XYZ file of C-alpha atoms in Angstrom:
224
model
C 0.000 0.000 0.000
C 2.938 2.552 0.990
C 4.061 1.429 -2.912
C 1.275 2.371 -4.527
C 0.630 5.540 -2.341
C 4.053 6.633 -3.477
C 3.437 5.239 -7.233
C 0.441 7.203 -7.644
C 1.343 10.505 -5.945
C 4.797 10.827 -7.841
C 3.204 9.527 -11.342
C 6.457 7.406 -11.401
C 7.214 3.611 -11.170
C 8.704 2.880 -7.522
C 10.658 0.320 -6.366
C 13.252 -0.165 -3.019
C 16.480 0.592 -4.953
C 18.345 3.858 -6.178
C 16.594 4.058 -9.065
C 13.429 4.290 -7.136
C 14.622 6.358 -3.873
C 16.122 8.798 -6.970
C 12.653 9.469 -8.293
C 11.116 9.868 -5.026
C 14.235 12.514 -4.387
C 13.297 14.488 -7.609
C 9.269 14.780 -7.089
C 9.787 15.435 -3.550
C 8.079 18.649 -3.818
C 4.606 15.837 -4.492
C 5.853 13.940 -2.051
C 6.552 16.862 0.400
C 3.012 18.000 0.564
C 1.655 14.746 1.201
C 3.922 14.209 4.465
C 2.536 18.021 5.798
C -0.782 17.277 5.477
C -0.273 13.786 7.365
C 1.936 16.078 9.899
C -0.402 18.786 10.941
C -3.125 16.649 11.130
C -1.147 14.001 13.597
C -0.195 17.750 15.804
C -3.668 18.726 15.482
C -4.998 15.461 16.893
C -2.330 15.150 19.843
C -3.010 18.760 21.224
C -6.885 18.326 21.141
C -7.101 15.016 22.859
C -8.882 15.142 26.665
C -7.363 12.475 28.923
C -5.987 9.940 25.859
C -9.231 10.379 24.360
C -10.005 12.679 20.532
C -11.693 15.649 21.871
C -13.024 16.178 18.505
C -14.331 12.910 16.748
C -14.820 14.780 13.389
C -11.763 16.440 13.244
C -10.123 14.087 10.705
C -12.809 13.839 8.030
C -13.115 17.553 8.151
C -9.594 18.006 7.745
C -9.280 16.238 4.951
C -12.336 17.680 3.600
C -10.606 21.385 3.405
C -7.095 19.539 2.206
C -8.310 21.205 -1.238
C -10.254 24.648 -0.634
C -6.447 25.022 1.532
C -4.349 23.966 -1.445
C -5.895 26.480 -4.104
C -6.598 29.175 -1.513
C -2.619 28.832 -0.778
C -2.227 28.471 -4.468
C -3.718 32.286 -5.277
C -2.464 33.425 -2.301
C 1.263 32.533 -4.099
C 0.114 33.879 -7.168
C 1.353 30.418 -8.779
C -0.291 30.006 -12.180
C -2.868 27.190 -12.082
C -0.713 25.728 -15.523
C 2.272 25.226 -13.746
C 0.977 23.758 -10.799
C -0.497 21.463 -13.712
C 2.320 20.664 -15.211
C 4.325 20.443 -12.156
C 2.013 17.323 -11.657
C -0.162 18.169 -8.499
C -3.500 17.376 -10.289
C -4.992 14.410 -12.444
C -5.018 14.113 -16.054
C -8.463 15.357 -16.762
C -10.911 12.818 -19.045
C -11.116 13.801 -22.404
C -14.808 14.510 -22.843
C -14.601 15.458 -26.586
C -15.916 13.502 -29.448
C -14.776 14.570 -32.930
C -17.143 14.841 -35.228
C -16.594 14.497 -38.680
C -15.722 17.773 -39.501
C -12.781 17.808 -36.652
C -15.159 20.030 -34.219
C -15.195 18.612 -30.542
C -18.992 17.665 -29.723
C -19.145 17.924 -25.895
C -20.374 14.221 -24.730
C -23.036 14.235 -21.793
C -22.157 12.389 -18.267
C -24.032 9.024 -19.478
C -22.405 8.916 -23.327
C -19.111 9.345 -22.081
C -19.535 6.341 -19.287
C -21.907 3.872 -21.121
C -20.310 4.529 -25.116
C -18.983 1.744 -26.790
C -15.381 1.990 -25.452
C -17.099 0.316 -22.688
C -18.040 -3.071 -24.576
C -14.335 -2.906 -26.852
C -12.693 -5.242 -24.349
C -15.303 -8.247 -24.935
C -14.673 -7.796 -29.113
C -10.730 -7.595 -28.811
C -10.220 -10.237 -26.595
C -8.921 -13.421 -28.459
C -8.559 -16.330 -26.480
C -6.355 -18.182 -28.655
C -3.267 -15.497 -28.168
C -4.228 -15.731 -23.805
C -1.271 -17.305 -22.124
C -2.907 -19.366 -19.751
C 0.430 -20.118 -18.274
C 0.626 -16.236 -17.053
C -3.023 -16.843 -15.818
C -2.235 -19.749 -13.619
C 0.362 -17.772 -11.801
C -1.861 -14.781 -11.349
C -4.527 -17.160 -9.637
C -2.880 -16.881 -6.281
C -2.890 -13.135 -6.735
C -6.326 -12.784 -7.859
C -7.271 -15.234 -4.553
C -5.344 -12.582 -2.017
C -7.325 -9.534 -3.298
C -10.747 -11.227 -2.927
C -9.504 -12.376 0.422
C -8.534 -8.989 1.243
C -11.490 -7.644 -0.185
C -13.439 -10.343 2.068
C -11.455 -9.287 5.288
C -13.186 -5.904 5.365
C -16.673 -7.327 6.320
C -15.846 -9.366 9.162
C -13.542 -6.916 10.741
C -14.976 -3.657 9.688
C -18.761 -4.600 10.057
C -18.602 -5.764 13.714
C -16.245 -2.597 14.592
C -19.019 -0.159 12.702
C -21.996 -2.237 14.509
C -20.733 -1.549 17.877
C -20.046 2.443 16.945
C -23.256 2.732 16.261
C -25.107 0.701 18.625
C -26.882 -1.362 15.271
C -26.689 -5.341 15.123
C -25.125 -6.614 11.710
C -26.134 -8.563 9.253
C -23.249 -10.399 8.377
C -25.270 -12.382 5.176
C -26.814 -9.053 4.398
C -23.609 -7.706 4.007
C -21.569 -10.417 1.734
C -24.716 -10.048 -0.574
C -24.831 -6.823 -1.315
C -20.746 -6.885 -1.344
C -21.424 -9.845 -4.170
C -23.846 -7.834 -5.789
C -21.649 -4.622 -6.043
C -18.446 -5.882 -7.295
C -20.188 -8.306 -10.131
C -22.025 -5.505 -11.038
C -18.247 -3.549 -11.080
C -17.021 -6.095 -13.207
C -19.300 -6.394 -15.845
C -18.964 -2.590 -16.376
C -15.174 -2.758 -15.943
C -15.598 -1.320 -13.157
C -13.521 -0.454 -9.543
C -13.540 -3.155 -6.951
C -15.888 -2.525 -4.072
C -15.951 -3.146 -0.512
C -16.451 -1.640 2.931
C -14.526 1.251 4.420
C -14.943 1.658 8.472
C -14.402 5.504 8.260
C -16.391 6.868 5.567
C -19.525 4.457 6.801
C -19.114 5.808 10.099
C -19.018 9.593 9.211
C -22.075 8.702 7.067
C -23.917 7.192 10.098
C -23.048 10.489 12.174
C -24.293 12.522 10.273
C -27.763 11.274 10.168
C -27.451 8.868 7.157
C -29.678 5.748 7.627
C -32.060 3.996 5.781
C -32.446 2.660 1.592
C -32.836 6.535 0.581
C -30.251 7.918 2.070
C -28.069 5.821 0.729
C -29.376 5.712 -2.527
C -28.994 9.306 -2.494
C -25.441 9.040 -1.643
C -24.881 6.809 -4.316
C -26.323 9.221 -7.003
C -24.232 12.114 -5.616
C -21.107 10.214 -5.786
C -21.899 8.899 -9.451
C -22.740 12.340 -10.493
């Protein structure tokens, strides 16, 4: 996890030798605002706590929610063009939403053409089971078996911990259900893997989320 954290922050390959340490050194500026983030917030939470106890329960999730109005307030506050903080790497790639027509002009695509188009079907027609090596397949079984395992893990150790947060007894069958029904649903739309996250459930549950609506409404403003 501390691989990929560094992988996908830096934009770079990583890996425990020079080469790697050498490419953290150079995008240490990505890297540097990362580890101050992680650093205030550890300061902030050992000066508020009340007898070894957080003071302030919320105080993480609503630090990390102003992580970004801080960055681009500090950002105009700099004066730092927004195109070399672009280029410098601190933000995502963003999608490419235009479809060229036949004329060369970019037609803007709506939120449902550019999701369901049929890029997302061109994986079933190119596929050619005759070129697979199997061979490579058989040795990525055991790795395919430790990510559903880990994927499995969340349920029984992150439902009982949530369940006794919020004083509400689990379902435990419930739950591996609708976890079933989520990530096959993922997969057939090539899709992210799915599974429960102990934080984010319980900031949901604080702040008045319960019920099929709620969460149905959550799940529209997150797909949006």
């Amino acid at each position: 996890m501390s691989t990929t954290a560094i992988e996908v922050t830096t934009d770079e390959p990583f890996s425990f030798d020079m080469e790697g340490l050498k490419g953290c050194i150079e995008k240490s500026y990505l890297l540097g605002v990362v580890v101050l983030f992680e650093v205030v917030l550890r300061v902030l939470m050992c000066i508020t706590k009340e007898k070894g106890k957080p003071r302030f329960p919320l105080l993480p999730p609503i630090y990390f929610c102003l992580i970004t109005p801080i960055f681009y307030l500090v950002t105009l506050l700099s004066g730092t063009p927004f195109s070399a903080i672009k280029d410098a790497g601190y933000f995502f790639p963003s999608p490419d939403i235009c479809d060229p027509n036949d004329d060369g002009e970019c037609v803007r695509q709506t939120i449902l053409s550019s999701i369901f188009n049929e890029d997302v079907w061109t994986m079933w027609h190119v596929i050619n089971f005759s070129t697979i090596s199997w061979t490579a397949v058989a040795k990525s079984i055991p790795t395919m078996i430790s990510l559903i395992a880990f994927s499995l893990i969340h349920v029984p150790i992150n439902i009982p911990a949530f369940a006794i947060s919020t004083n509400v007894e689990a379902d435990f069958n419930a739950e591996l259900v609708a976890h079933g029904y989520s990530n096959a649903f993922a997969g057939l739309f090539c899709g992210l893997q799915n599974y429960m996250t102990y934080a984010t459930s319980l900031l949901y549950a604080k702040a008045g989320g319960e019920g099929k609506g709620s969460s149905i409404a959550i799940s529209i403003g997150t797909a949006a």
